[in-house]
mmCIF file of C-alpha atoms in Angstrom:
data_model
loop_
_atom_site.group_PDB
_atom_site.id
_atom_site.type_symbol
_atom_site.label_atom_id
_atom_site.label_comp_id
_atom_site.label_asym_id
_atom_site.label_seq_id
_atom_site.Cartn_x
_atom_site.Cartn_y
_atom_site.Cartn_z
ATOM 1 C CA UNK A 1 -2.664 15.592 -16.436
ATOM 2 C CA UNK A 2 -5.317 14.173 -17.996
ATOM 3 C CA UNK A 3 -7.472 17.277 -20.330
ATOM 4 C CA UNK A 4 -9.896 14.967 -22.094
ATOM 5 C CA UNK A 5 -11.437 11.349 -21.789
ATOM 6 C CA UNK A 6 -13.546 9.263 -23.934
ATOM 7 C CA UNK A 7 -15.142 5.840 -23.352
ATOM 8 C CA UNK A 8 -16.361 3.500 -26.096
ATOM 9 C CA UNK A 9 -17.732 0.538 -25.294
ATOM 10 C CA UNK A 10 -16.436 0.298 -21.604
ATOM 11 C CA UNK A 11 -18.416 -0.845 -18.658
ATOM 12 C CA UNK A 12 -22.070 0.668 -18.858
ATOM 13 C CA UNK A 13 -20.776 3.465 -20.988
ATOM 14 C CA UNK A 14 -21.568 3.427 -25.013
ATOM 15 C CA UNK A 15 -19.964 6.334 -26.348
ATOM 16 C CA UNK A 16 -19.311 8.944 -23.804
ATOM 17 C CA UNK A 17 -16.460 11.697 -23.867
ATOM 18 C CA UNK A 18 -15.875 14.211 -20.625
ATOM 19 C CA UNK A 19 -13.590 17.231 -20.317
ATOM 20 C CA UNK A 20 -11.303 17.195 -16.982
ATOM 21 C CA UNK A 21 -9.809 19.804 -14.852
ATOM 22 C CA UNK A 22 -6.543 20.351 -13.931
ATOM 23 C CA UNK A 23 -7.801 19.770 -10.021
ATOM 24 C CA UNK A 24 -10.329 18.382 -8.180
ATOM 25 C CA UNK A 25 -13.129 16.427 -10.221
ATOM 26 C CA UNK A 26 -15.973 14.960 -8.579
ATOM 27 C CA UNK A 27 -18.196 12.386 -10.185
ATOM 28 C CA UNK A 28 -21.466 12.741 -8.617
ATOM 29 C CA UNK A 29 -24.534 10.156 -9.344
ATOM 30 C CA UNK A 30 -26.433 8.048 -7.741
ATOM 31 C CA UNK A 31 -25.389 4.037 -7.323
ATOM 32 C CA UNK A 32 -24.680 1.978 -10.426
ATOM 33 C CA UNK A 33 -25.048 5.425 -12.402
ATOM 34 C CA UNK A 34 -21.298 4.160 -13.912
ATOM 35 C CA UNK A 35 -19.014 6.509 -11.029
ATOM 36 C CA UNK A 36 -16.731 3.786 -10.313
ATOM 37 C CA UNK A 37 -16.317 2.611 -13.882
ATOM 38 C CA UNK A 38 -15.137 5.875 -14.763
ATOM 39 C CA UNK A 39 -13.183 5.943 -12.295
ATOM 40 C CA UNK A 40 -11.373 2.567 -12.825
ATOM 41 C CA UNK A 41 -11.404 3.560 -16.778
ATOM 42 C CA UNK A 42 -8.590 6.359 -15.667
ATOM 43 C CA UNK A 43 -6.656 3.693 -13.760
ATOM 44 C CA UNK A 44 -6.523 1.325 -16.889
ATOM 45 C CA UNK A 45 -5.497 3.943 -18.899
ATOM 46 C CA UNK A 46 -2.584 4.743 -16.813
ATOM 47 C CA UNK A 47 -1.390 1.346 -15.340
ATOM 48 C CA UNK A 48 -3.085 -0.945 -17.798
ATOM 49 C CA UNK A 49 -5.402 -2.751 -15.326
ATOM 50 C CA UNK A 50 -8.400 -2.421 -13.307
ATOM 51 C CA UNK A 51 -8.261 -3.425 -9.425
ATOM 52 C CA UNK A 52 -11.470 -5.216 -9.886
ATOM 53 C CA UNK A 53 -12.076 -6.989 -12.852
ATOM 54 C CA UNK A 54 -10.278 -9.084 -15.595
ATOM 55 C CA UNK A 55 -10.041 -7.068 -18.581
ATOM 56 C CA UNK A 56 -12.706 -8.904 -20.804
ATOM 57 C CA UNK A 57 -15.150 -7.446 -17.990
ATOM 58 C CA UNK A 58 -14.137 -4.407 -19.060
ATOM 59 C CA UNK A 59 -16.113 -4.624 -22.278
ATOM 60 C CA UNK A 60 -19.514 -3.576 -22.295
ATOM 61 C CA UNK A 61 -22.105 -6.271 -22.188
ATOM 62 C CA UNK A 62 -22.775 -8.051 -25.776
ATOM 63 C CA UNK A 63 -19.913 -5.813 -27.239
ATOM 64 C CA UNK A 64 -16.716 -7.091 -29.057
ATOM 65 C CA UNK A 65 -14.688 -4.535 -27.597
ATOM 66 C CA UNK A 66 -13.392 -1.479 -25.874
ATOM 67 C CA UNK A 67 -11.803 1.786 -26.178
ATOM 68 C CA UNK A 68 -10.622 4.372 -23.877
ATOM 69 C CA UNK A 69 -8.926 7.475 -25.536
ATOM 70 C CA UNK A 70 -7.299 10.699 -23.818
ATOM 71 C CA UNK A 71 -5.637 13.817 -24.545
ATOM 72 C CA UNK A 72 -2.706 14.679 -21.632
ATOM 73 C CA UNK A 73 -1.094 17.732 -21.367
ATOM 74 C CA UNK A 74 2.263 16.400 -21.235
ATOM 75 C CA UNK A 75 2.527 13.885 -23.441
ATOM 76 C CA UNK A 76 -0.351 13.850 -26.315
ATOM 77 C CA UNK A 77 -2.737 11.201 -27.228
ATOM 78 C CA UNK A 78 -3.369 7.959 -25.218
ATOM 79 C CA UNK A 79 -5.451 4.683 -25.880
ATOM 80 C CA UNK A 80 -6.475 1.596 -24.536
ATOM 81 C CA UNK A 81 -8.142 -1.155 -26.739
ATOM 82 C CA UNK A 82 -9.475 -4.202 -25.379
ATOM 83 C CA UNK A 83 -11.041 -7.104 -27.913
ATOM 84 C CA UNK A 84 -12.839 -10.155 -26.434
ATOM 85 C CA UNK A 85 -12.302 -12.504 -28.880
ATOM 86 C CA UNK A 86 -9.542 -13.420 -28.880
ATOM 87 C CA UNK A 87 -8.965 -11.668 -25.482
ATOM 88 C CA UNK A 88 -6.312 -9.144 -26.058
ATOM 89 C CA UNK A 89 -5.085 -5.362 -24.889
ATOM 90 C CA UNK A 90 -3.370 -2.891 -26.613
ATOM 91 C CA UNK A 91 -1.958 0.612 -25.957
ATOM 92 C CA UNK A 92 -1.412 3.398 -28.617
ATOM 93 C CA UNK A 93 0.976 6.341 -27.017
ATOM 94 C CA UNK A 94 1.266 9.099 -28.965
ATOM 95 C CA UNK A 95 1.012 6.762 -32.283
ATOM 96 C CA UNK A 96 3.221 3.754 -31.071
ATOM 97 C CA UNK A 97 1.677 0.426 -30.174
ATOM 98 C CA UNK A 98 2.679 -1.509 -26.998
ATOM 99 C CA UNK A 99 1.239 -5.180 -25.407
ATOM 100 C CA UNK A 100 2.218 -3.843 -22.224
ATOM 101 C CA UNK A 101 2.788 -1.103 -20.481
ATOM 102 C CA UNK A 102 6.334 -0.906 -18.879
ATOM 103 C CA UNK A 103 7.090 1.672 -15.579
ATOM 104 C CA UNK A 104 8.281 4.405 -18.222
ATOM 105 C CA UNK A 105 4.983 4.178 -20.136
ATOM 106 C CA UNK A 106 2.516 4.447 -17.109
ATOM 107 C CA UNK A 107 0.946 6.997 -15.637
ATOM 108 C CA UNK A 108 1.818 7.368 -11.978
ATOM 109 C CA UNK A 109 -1.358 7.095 -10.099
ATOM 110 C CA UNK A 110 -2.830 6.391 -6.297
ATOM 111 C CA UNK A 111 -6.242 4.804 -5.734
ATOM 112 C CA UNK A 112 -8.025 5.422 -2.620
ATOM 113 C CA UNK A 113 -10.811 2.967 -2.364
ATOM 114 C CA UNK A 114 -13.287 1.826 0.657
ATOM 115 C CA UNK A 115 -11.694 -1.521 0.983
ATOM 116 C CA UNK A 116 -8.617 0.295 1.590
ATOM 117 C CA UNK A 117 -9.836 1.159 5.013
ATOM 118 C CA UNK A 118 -9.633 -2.468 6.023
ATOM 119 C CA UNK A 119 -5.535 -2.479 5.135
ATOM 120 C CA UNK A 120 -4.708 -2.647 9.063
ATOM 121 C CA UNK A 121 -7.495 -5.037 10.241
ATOM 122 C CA UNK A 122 -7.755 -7.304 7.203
ATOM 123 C CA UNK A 123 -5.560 -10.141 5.820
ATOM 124 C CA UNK A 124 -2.234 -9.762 5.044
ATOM 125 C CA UNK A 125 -3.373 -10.176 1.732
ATOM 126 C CA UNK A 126 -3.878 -6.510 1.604
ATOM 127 C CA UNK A 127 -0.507 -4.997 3.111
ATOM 128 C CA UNK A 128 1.329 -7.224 0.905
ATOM 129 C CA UNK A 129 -0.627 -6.143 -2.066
ATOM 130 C CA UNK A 130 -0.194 -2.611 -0.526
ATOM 131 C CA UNK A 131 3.707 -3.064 -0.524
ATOM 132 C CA UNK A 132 4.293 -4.571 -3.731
ATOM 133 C CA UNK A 133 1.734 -2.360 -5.649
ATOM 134 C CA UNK A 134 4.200 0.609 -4.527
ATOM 135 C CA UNK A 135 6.875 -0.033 -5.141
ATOM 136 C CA UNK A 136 5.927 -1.806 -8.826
ATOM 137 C CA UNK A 137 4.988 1.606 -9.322
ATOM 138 C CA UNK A 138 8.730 2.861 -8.755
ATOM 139 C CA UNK A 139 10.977 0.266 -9.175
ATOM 140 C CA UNK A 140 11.594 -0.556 -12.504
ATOM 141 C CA UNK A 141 11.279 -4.290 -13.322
ATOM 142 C CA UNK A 142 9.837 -4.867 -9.705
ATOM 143 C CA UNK A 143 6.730 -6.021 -11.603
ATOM 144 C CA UNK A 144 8.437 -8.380 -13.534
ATOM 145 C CA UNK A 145 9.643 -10.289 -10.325
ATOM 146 C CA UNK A 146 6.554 -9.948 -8.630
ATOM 147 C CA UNK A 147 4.892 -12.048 -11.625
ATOM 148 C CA UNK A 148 8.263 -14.419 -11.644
ATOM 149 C CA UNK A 149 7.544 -15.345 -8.271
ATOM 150 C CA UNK A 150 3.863 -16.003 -8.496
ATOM 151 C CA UNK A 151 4.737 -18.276 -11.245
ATOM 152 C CA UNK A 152 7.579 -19.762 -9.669
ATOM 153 C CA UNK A 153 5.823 -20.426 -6.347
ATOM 154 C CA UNK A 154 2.273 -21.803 -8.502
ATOM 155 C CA UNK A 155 4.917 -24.404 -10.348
ATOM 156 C CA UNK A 156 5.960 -25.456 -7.306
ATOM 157 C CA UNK A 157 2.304 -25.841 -5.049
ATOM 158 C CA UNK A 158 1.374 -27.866 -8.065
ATOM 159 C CA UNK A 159 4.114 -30.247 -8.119
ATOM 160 C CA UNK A 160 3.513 -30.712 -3.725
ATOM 161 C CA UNK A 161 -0.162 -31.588 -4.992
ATOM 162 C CA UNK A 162 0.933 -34.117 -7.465
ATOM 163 C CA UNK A 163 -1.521 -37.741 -6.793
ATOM 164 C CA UNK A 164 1.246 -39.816 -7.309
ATOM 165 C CA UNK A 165 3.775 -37.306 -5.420
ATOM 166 C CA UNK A 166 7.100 -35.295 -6.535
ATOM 167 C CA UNK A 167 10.380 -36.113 -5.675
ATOM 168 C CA UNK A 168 12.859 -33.803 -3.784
ATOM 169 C CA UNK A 169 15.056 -33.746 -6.874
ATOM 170 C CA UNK A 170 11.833 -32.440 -9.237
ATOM 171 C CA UNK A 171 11.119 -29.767 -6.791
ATOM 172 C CA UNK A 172 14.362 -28.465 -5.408
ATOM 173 C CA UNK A 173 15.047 -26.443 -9.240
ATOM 174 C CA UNK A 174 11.798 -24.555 -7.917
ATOM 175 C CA UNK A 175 13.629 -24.380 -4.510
ATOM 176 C CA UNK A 176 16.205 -22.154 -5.522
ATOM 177 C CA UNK A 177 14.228 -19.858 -8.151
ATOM 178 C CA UNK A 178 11.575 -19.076 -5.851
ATOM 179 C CA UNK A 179 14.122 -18.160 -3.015
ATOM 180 C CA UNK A 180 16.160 -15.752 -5.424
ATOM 181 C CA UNK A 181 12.960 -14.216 -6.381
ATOM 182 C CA UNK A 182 11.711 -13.950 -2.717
ATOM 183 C CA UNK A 183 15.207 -12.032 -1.726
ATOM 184 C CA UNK A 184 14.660 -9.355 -4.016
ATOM 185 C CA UNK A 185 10.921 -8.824 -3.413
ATOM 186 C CA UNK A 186 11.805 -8.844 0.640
ATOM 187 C CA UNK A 187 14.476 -6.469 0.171
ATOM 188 C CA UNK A 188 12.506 -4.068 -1.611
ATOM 189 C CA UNK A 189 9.591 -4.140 0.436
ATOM 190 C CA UNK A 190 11.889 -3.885 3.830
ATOM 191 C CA UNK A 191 13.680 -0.614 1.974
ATOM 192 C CA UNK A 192 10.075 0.690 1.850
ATOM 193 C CA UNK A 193 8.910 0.120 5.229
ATOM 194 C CA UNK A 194 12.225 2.370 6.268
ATOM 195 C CA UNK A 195 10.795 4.914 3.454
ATOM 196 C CA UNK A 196 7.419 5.220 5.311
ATOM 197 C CA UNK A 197 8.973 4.831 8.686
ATOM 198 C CA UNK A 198 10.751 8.524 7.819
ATOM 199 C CA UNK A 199 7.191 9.865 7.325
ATOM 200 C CA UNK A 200 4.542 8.091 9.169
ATOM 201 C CA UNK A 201 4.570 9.257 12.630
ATOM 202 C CA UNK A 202 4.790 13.043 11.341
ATOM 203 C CA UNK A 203 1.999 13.382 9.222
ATOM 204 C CA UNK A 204 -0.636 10.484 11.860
ATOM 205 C CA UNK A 205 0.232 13.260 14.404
ATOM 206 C CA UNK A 206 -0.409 16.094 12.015
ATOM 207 C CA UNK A 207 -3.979 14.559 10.780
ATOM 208 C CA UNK A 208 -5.086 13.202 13.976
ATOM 209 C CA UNK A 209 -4.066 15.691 16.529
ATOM 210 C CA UNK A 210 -2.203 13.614 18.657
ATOM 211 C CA UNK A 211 1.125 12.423 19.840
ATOM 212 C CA UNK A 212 1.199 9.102 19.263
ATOM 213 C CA UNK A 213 3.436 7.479 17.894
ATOM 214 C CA UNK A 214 2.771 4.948 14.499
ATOM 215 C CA UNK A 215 5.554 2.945 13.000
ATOM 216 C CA UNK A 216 5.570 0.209 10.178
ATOM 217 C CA UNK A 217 7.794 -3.086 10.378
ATOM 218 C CA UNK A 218 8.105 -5.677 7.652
ATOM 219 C CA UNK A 219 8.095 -8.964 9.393
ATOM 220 C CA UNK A 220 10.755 -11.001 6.989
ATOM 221 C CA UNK A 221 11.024 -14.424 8.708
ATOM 222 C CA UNK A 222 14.851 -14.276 7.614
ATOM 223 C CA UNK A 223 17.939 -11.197 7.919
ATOM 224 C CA UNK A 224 17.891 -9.547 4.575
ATOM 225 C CA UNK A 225 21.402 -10.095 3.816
ATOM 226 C CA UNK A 226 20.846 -13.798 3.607
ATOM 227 C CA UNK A 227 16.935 -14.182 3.349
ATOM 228 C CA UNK A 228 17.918 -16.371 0.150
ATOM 229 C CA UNK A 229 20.319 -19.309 1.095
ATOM 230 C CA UNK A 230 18.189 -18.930 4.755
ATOM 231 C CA UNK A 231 14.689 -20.108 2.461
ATOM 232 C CA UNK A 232 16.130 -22.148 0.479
ATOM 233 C CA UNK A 233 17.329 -24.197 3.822
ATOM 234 C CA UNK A 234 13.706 -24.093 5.108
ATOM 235 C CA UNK A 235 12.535 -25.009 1.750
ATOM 236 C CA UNK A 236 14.583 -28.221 1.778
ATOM 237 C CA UNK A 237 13.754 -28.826 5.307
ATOM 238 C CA UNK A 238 9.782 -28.780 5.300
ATOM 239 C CA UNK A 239 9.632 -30.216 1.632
ATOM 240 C CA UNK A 240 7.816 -33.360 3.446
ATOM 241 C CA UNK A 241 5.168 -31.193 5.208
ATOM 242 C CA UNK A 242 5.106 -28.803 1.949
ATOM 243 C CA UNK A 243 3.698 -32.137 0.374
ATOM 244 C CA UNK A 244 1.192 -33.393 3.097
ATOM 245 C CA UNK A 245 -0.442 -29.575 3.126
ATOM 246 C CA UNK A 246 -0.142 -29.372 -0.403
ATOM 247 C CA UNK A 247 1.676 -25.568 -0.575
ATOM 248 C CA UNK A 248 4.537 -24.065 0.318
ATOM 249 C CA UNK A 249 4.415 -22.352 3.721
ATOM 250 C CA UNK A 250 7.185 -20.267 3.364
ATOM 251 C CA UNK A 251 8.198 -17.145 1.304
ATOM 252 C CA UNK A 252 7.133 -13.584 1.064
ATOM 253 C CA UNK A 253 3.446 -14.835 0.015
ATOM 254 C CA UNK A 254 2.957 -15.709 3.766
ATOM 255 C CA UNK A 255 4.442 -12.159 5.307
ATOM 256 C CA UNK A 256 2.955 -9.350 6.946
ATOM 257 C CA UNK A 257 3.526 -5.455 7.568
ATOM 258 C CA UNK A 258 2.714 -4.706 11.109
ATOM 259 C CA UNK A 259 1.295 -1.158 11.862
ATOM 260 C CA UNK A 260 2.244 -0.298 15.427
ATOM 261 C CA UNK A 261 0.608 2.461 17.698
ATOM 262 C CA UNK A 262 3.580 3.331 20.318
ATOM 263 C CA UNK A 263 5.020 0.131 20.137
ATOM 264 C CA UNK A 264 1.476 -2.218 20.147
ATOM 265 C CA UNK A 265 0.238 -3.784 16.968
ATOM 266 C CA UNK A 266 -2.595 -1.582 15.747
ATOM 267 C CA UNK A 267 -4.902 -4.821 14.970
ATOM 268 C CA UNK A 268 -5.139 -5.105 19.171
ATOM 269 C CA UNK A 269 -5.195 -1.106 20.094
ATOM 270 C CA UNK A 270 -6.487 0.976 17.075
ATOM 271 C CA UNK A 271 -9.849 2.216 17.745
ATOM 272 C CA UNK A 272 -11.851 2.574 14.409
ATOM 273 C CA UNK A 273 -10.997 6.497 13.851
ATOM 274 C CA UNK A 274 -7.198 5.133 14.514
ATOM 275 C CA UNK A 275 -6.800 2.930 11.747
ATOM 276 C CA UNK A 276 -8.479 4.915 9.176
ATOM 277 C CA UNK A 277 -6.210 8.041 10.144
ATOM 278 C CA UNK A 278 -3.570 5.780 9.694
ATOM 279 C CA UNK A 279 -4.704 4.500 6.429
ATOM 280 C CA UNK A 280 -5.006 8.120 5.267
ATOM 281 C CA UNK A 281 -1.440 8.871 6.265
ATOM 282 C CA UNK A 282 -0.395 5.719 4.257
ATOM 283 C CA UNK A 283 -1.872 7.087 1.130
ATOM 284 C CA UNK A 284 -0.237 10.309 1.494
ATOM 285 C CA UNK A 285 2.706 8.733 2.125
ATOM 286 C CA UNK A 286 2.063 6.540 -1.179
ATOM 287 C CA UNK A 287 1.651 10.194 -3.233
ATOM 288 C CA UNK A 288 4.802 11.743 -2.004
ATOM 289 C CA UNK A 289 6.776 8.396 -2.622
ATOM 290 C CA UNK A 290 5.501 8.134 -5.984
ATOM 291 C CA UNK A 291 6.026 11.935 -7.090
ATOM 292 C CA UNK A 292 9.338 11.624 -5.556
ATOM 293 C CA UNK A 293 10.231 8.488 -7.288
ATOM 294 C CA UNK A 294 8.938 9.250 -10.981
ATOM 295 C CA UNK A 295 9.382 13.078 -11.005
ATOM 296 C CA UNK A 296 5.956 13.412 -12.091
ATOM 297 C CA UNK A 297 2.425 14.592 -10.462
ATOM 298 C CA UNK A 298 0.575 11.576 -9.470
ATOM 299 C CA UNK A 299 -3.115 11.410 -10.473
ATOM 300 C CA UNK A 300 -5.249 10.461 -7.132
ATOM 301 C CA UNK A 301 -8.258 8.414 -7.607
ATOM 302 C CA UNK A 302 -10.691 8.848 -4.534
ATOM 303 C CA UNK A 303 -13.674 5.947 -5.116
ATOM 304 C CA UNK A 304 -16.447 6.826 -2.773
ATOM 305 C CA UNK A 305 -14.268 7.103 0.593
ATOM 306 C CA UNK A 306 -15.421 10.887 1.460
ATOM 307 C CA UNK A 307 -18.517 9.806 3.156
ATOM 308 C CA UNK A 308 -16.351 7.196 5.227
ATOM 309 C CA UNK A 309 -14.137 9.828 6.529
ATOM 310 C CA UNK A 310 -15.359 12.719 9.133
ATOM 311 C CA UNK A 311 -14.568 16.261 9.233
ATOM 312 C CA UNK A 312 -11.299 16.347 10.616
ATOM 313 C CA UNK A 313 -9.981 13.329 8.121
ATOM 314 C CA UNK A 314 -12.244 15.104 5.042
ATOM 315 C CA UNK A 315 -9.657 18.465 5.743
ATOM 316 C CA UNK A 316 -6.524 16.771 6.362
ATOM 317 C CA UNK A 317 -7.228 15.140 3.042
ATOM 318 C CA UNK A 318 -8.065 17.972 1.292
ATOM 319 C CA UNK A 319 -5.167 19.528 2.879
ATOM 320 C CA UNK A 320 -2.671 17.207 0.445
ATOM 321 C CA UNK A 321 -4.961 17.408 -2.413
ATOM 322 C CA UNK A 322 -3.727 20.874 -4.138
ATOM 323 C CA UNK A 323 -0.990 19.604 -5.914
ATOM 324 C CA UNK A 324 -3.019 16.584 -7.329
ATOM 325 C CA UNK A 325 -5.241 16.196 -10.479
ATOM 326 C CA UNK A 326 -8.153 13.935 -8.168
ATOM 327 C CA UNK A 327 -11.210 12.412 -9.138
ATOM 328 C CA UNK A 328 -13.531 12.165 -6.624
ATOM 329 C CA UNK A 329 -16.762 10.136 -6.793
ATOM 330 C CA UNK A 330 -19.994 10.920 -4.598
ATOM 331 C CA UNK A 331 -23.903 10.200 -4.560
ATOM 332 C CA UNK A 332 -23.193 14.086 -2.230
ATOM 333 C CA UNK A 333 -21.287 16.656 -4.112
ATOM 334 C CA UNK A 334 -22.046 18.886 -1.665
ATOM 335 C CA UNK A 335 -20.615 16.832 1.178
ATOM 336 C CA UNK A 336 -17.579 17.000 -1.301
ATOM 337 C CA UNK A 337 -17.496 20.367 -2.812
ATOM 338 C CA UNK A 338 -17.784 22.114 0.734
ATOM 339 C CA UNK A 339 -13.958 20.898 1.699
ATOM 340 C CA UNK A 340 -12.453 22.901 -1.217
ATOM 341 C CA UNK A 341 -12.065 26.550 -1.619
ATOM 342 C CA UNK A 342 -11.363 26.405 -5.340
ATOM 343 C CA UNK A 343 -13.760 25.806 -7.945
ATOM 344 C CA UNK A 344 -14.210 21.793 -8.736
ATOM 345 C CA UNK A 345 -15.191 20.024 -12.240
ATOM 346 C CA UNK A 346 -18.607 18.330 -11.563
ATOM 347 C CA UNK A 347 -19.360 15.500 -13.692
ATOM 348 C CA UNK A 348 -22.574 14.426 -13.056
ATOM 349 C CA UNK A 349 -24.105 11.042 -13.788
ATOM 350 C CA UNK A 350 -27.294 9.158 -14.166
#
């Protein structure tokens, strides 16, 4: 849990410090009063980046750098530092300095953001993003081979794009690193569709009040027990069309998690209410998996997605929200502060 927080520096804020409760705290301003930036500034400082901008953005405007501290209860003193120039990023925990921060030295956290209400109806961008941002969270190493891969697979567009072309024999090392990457990262995220599988058509039925039925399904083009030797054949096979589109058209960076209502895919049946319901049982599926996988309290980070959810979602939110230290952020506190019978930390902006 997160007691204290102080921003130098960071986004629109100069030198501002808040003090945080142990449960619900809503950050309540009008737009571009700095809500989501304080927001984002608490998923930095536990996973070491922002889901919006590259970290130089991060600095306030004309500054050479910034600085977010913050006292925990569990485990002392913790700071960010980013410098512009030269662009780098530090992290001081408890008095040690680290480049990076590993799985052991984050903070587990779930962000809840408005885009995340277009996870069933937009690209499969998202899901994937969805998937692998999971379970980097509780795998250790995961996000090692996650940025492996994207290297791996860039290394091997660019050599397909070459003017005066690439040879079979220049590619096919690529061939066989990329498709030992892409079985790991397939098996993983196919182990965690069975994960949410086991919760997913429990807790849509509790929020929504209904009986049906929603399911998840990985769509791996290949078996899992031989996705590798399987891509690396298809790699080998298409390497001549791989050329004349200039990328590689198979792999994990082209598949998709289907959400299913009784059976149908949920981007043909699911009314609007639908999909966000099952959205919100997603991200209370992403809390328990997290808590259970770290054996720690996740910190839940709600940007501005109240006001898109009605009464019945607001309460079935608020419903999972007890055991949580959660930042909420509002232009309405009262359209917040009504859904909790406990007192809430107000920070007020602008």
């Amino acid at each position: 849990m997160i007691t204290d927080l102080r921003l130098q520096n960071y986004r629109s804020y100069k030198d501002d410090s808040f003090e945080l409760n142990s449960g619900v705290n809503i950050v309540v301003g009008p737009n571009a009063s700095g809500k989501t930036n304080l927001l984002e500034a608490v998923l930095v400082l536990a996973r070491g980046q922002s889901y919006r901008a590259k970290d130089t953005e991060l600095i306030k405007f004309s500054k050479p750098w910034a600085r977010i501290d913050a006292d925990l209860s569990t485990s002392g003193k913790r700071t960010v530092k980013i410098v512009n120039e030269p662009a780098s990023k530090t992290y001081e925990l408890d008095g040690k300095t680290f480049k990076r921060l590993n799985l052991q030295h984050s903070l587990p956290v779930v962000l809840f953001e408005p885009n995340h209400l277009q996870l069933l109806g937009g690209s499969p961008e998202r899901r994937r993003d969805y998937l692998d941002d999971l379970i980097e969270q509780t795998t250790p190493g995961y996000g090692t081979i996650r940025r492996q891969y994207r290297r791996a697979l860039a290394q091997r567009n660019s050599l397909l794009k070459k003017v005066a072309g690439s040879s079979r024999s220049q590619v096919f090392p690529w061939d066989v690193r990329l498709s030992h990457l892409a079985g790991q990262i397939v098996r993983a995220r196919s182990s965690l569709a069975q994960e949410i599988n086991k919760e997913i058509p429990k807790i849509y039925q509790q929020i929504s009040g209904t009986k049906t039925e929603v399911t998840v399904k990985y769509q791996n083009r290949w078996p899992v027990d031989n996705y590798e030797s399987q891509m690396l054949k298809k790699l080998e096979s298409s390497f001549d069309d791989d050329r004349l589109r200039g990328f590689t058209s198979v792999g994990p960076h082209r598949e998709d998690l289907e959400v299913l209502f009784d059976g149908r895919a949920a981007q043909n049946t699911a009314s609007r209410g639908e999909a966000r319901t099952a959205v919100l049982a997603l991200k209370i599926i992403e809390l328990k998996i997290i808590e259970a996988a770290r054996a720690q309290t996740p910190i839940l980070l709600l940007d501005d997605v109240f006001s898109e959810l009605d009464g019945r979602r607001r309460h079935a939110l608020t419903d999972y929200l007890a055991p949580y230290q959660t930042f909420i952020t509002t232009t309405d506190a009262d359209l917040v502060v009504k859904n909790f019978t406990k007192a809430c930390n107000v920070i007020a902006l602008g």
